[in-house]
Coordinates of C-alpha atoms and ligand atoms in Angstrom, one line a residue:
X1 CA 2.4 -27.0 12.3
X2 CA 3.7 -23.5 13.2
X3 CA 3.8 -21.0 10.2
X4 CA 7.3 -19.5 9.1
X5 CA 7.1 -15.6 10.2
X6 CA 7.1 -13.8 6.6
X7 CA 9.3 -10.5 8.4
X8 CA 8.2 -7.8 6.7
X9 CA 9.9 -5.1 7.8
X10 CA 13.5 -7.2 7.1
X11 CA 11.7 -7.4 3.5
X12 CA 11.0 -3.5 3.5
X13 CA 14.9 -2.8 4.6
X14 CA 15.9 -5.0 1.3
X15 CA 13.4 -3.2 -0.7
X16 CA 14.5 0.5 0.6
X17 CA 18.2 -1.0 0.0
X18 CA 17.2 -1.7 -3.4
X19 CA 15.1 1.6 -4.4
X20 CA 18.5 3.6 -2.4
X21 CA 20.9 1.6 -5.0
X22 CA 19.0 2.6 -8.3
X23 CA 18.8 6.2 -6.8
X24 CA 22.2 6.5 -6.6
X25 CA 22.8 5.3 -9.9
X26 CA 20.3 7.6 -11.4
X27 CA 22.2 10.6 -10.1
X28 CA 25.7 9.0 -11.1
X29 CA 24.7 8.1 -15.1
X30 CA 22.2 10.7 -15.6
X31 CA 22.1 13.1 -13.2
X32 CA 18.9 12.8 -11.8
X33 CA 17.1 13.0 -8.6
X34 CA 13.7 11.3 -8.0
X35 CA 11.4 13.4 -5.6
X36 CA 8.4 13.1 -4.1
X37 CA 6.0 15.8 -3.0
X38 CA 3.4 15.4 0.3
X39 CA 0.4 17.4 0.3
X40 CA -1.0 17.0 4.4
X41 CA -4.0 19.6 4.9
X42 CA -5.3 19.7 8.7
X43 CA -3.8 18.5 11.8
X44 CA -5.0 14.8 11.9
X45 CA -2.2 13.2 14.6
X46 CA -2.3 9.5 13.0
X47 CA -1.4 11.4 9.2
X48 CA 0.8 13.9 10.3
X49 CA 3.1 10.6 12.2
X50 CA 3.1 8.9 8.6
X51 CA 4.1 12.0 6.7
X52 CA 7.4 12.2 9.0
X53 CA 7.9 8.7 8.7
X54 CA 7.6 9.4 4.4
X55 CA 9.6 12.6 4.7
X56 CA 12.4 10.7 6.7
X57 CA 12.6 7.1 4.5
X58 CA 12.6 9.3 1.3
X59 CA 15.8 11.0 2.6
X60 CA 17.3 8.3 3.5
X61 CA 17.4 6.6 0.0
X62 CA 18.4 9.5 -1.7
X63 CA 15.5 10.7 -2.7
X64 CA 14.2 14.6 -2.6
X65 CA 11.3 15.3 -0.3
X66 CA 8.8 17.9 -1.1
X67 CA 6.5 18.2 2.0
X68 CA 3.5 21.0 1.5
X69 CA 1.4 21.1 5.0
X70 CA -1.3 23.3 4.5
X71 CA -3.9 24.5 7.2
X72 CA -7.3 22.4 7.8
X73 CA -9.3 25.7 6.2
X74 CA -7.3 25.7 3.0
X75 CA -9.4 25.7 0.1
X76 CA -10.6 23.4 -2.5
X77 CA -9.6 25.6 -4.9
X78 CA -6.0 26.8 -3.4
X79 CA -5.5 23.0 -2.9
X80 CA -6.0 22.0 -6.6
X81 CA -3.8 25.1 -8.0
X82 CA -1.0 23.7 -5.4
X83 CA -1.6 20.0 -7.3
X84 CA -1.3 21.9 -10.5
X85 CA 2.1 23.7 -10.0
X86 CA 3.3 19.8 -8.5
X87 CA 2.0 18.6 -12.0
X88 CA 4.3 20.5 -13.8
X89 CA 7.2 20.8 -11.6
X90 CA 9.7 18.7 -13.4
X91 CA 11.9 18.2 -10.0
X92 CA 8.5 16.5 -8.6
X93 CA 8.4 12.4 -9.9
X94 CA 5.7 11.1 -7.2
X95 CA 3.0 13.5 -5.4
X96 CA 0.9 12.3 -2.3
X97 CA -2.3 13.8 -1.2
X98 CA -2.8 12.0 2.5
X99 CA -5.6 10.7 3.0
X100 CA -8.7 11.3 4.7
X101 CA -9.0 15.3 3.9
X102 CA -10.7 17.6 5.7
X103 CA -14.4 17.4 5.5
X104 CA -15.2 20.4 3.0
X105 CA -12.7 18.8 0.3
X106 CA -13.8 16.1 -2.8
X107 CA -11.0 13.6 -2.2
X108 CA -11.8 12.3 -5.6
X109 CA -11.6 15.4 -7.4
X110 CA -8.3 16.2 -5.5
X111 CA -6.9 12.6 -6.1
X112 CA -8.0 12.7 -10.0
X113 CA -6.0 16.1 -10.5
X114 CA -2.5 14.5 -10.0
X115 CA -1.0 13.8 -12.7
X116 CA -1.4 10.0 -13.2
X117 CA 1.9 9.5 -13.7
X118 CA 2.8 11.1 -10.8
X119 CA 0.0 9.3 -8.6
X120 CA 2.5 7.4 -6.8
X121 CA -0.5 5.8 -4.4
X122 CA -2.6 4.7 -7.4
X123 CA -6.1 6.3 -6.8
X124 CA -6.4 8.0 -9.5
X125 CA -9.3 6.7 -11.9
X126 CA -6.8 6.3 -14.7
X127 CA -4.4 4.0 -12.5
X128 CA -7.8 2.5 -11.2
X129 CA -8.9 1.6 -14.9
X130 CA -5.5 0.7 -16.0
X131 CA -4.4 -2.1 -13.5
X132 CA -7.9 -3.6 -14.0
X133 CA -7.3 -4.0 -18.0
X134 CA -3.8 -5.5 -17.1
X135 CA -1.8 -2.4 -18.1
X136 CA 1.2 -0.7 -16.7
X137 CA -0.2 1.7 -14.2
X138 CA 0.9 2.9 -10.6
X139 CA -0.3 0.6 -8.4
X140 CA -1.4 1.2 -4.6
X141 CA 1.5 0.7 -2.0
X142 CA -0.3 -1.8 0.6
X143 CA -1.3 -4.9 -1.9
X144 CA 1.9 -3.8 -4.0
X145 CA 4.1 -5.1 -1.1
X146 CA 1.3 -8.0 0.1
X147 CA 2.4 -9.1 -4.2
X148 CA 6.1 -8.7 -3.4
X149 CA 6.1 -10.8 -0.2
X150 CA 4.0 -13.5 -2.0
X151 CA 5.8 -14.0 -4.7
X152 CA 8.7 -13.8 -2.7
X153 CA 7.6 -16.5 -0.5
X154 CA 5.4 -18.6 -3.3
X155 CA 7.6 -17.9 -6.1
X156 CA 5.0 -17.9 -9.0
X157 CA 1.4 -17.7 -7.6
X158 CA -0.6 -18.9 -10.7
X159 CA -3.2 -21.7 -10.3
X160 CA -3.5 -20.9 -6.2
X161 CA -6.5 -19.9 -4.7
X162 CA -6.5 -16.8 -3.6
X163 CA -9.6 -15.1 -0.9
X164 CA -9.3 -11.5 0.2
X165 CA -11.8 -10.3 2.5
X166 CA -12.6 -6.4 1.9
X167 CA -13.5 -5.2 -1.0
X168 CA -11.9 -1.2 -0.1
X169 CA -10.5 0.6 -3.1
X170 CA -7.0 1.1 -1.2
X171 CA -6.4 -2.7 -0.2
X172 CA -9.0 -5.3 -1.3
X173 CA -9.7 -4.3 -4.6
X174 CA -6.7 -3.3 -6.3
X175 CA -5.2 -6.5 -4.0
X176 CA -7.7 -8.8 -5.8
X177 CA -6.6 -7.2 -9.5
X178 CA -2.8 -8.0 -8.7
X179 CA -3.5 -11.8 -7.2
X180 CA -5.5 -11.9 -10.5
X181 CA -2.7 -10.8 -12.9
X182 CA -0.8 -13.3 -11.7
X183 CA -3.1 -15.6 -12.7
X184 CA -4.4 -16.7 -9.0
X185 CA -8.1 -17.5 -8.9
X186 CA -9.5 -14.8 -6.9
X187 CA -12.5 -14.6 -4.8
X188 CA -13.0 -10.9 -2.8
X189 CA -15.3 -11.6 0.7
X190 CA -16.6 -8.7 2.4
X191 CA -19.7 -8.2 5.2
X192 CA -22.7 -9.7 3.2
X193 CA -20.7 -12.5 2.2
X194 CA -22.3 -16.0 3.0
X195 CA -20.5 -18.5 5.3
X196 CA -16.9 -16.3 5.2
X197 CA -15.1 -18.8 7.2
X198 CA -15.9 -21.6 4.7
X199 CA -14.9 -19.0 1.4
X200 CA -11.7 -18.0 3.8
X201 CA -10.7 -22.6 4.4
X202 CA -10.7 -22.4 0.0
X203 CA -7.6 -20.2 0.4
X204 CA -3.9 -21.1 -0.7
X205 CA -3.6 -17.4 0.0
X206 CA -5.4 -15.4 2.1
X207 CA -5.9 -11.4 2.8
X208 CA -7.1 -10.1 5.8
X209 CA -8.0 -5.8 5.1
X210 CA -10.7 -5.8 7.2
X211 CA -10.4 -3.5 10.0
X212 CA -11.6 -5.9 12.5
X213 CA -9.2 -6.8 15.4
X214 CA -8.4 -10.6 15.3
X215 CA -11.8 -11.6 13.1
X216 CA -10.1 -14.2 11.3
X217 CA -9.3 -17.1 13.6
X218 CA -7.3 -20.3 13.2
X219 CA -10.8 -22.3 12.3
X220 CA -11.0 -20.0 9.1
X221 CA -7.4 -21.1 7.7
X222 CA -6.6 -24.1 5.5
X223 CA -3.7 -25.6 6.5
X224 CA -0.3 -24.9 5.4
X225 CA -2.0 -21.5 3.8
X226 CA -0.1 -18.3 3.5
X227 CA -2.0 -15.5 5.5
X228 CA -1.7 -11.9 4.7
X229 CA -2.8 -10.0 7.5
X230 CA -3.2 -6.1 6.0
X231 CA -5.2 -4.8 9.4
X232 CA -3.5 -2.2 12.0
X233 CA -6.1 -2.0 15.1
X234 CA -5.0 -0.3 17.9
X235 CA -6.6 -1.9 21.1
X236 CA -7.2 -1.9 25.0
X237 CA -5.5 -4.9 26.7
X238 CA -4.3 -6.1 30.1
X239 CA -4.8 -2.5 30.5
X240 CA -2.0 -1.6 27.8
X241 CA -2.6 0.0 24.4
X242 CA -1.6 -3.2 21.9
X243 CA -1.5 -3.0 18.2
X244 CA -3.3 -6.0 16.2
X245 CA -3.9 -7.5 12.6
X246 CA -7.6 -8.8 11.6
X247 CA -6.4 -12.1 11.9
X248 CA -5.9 -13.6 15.4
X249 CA -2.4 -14.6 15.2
X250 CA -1.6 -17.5 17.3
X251 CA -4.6 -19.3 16.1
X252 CA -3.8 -18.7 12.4
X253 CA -0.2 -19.3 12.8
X254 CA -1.1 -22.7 14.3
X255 CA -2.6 -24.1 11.0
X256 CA -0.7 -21.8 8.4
X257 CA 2.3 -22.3 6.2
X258 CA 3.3 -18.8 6.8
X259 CA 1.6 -15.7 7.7
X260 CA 2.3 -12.0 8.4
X261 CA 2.9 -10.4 11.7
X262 CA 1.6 -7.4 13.1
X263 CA 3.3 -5.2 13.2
X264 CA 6.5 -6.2 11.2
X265 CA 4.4 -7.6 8.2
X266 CA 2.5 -5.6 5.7
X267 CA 3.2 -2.1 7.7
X268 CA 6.4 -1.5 6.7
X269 CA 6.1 -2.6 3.1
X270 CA 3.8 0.2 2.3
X271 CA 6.3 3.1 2.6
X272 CA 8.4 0.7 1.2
X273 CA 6.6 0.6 -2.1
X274 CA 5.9 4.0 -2.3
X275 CA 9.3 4.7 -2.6
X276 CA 9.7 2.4 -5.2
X277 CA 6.5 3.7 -7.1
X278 CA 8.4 7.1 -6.8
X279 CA 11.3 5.4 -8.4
X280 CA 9.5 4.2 -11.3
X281 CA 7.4 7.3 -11.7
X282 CA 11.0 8.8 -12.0
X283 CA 12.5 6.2 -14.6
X284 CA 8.9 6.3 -16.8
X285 CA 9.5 10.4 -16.6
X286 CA 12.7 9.9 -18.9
X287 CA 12.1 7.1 -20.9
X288 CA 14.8 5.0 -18.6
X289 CA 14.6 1.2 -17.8
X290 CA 12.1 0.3 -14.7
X291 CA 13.7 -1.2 -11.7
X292 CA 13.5 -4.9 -11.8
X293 CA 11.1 -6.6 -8.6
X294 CA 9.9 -3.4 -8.1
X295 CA 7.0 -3.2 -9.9
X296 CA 3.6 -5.5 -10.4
Ligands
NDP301 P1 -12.3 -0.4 4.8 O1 -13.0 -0.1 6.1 O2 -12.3 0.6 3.7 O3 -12.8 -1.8 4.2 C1 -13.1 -2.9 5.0 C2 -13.6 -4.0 4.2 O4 -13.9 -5.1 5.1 C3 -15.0 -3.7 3.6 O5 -15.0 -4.1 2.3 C4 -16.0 -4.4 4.4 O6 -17.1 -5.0 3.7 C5 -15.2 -5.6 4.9 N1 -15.7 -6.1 6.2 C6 -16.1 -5.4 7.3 N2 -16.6 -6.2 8.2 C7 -16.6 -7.5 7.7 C8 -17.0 -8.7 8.2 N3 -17.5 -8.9 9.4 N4 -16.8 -9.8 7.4 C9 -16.3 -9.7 6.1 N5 -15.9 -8.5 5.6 C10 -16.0 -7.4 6.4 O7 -10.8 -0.7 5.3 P2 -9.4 -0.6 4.5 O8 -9.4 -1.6 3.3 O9 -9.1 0.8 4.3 O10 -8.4 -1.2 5.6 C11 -8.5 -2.5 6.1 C12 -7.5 -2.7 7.2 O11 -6.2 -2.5 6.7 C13 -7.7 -1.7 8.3 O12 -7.3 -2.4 9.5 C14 -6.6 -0.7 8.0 O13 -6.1 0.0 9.2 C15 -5.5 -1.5 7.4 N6 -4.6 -0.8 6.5 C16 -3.3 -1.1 6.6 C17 -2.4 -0.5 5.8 C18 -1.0 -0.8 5.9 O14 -0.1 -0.1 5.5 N7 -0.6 -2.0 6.5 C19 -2.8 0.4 4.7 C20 -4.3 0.5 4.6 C21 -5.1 -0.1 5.4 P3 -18.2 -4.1 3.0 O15 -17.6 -3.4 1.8 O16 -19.3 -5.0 2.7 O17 -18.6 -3.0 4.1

């Protein structure tokens, strides 16, 4: 068997497409403009690449981009008072703080200041606390866009077995909370799990956020299962720099149903998804209908 490619950044264009659309209706029947603010403190190469990726995709669906880049000294304190002013700035729907800060800053006291209805990314303990009562929260843009491809691929995903190995509070977690509210049973792996390739053959659908280049081989897949693969590793090979999932692709992809490549899978989906948290941050703000599929 050789999996059907689940193209995820083909997925991502007809997501952006989608968010773009509602946009433009929002300014035509009520005049209004989501917006989304980016807070980047330091230099850090990797997060200043994705906060011009974010400033650019925002744009381009119509959407108004706040981006605040403050220097690698800036304070806790200044930092906070710059999250408070983004709080109340009614022209602000969505506020990012990227992530990892600079050593001398509480990410969790910075994260837990936003606004929670603004916390298009989901950290904050009150989106935490609500998506694991089954509430409407905002929910984290990586296993947001693992749920959309799923049940784009599975239709509905109750009664599956679902395994995701990592148990982060940025993938696995919140991943294993949305596979759960639509009624999958879940099981979350992680390093002291016992016998992971045996929990991983269980699988209908299986989540790779591991952060381990290729770890989860062919052996480890049930077949005709749909694999997730959530990792970005940048490696050495044939001399090259090569970017790679956790799950070693051609092996998996000989026994899956379908899978996700990388890159072109889960990548993409995440900006994706924060656009269309930033969306429904912005309808929620004014009392306005949700877009439909864009959501958990
Ligand atoms: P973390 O490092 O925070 O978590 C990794 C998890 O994997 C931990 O729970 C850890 O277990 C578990 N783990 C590590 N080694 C093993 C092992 N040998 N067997 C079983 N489980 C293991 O990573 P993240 O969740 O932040 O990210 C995971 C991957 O996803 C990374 O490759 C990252 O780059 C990628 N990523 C991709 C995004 C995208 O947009 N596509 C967004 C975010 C992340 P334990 O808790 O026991 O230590």
């Amino acid at each position: 068997m050789t999996a059907k490619v689940i193209d995820g950044k083909a997925f991502a264009a007809g997501v952006r497409a989608q968010v773009a659309e509602h946009v433009a209706r929002l300014k035509e029947e009520n005049g209004l403009q989501p917006g989304l603010a980016v807070v980047l403190v330091g230099e850090d190469p990797a997060s200043k690449v994705y906060v011009k990726n974010k400033h650019a995709s925002t744009i381009e669906v119509g959407m108004a981009s706040f981006e605040h880049r403050l220097p690698a000294e800036t304070s806790e304190a200044d930092l906070l008072a710059l999250i408070d002013r983004l709080n109340a700035d009614p022209k602000v729907h969505g506020i990012l703080v990227q992530l990892p800060l600079p050593g001398h800053l509480n990410s969790e006291l910075v994260i837990n200041r936003i606004n929670p209805a603004k916390d298009v990314d989901g950290f904050h303990i009150s989106n935490v606390g609500l998506l694991g009562t089954g509430q409407k929260s905002m929910v984290p843009c990586t296993p947001l866009g693992c749920l959309m491809m799923l049940r784009n691929h599975h239709g509905k995903l109750a009664g599956l077995e679902a395994v995701v190995v990592g148990r982060s509070n940025i993938v696995g977690k919140p991943m294993a909370q949305l596979l759960l509210g639509d009624s999958c049973t879940v099981t979350i792996a992680h390093s002291r799990t016992r016998d992971l390739a045996a929990v991983c053959r269980r699988a209908d659908i299986l989540v790779a956020a591991v952060g381990r280049p290729e770890m989860i081989t062919g052996d480890m897949v049930k077949p005709g299962a749909t694999v997730i693969d959530v990792g970005i590793n940048r490696i050495e090979r044939d001399g090259k720099g090569k970017l790679v999932g956790d799950v070693h692709y051609e092996s998996a992809a000989a026994v899956a149903g379908a899978i996700t490549p990388v890159p072109g899978g889960v990548g993409p989906m995440t900006i994706a998804c924060l656009l269309a948290n930033t969306l429904t941050a912005c309808c929620r703000a004014h009392g306005l209908a949700e877009p439909e599929g864009l959501t958990a």
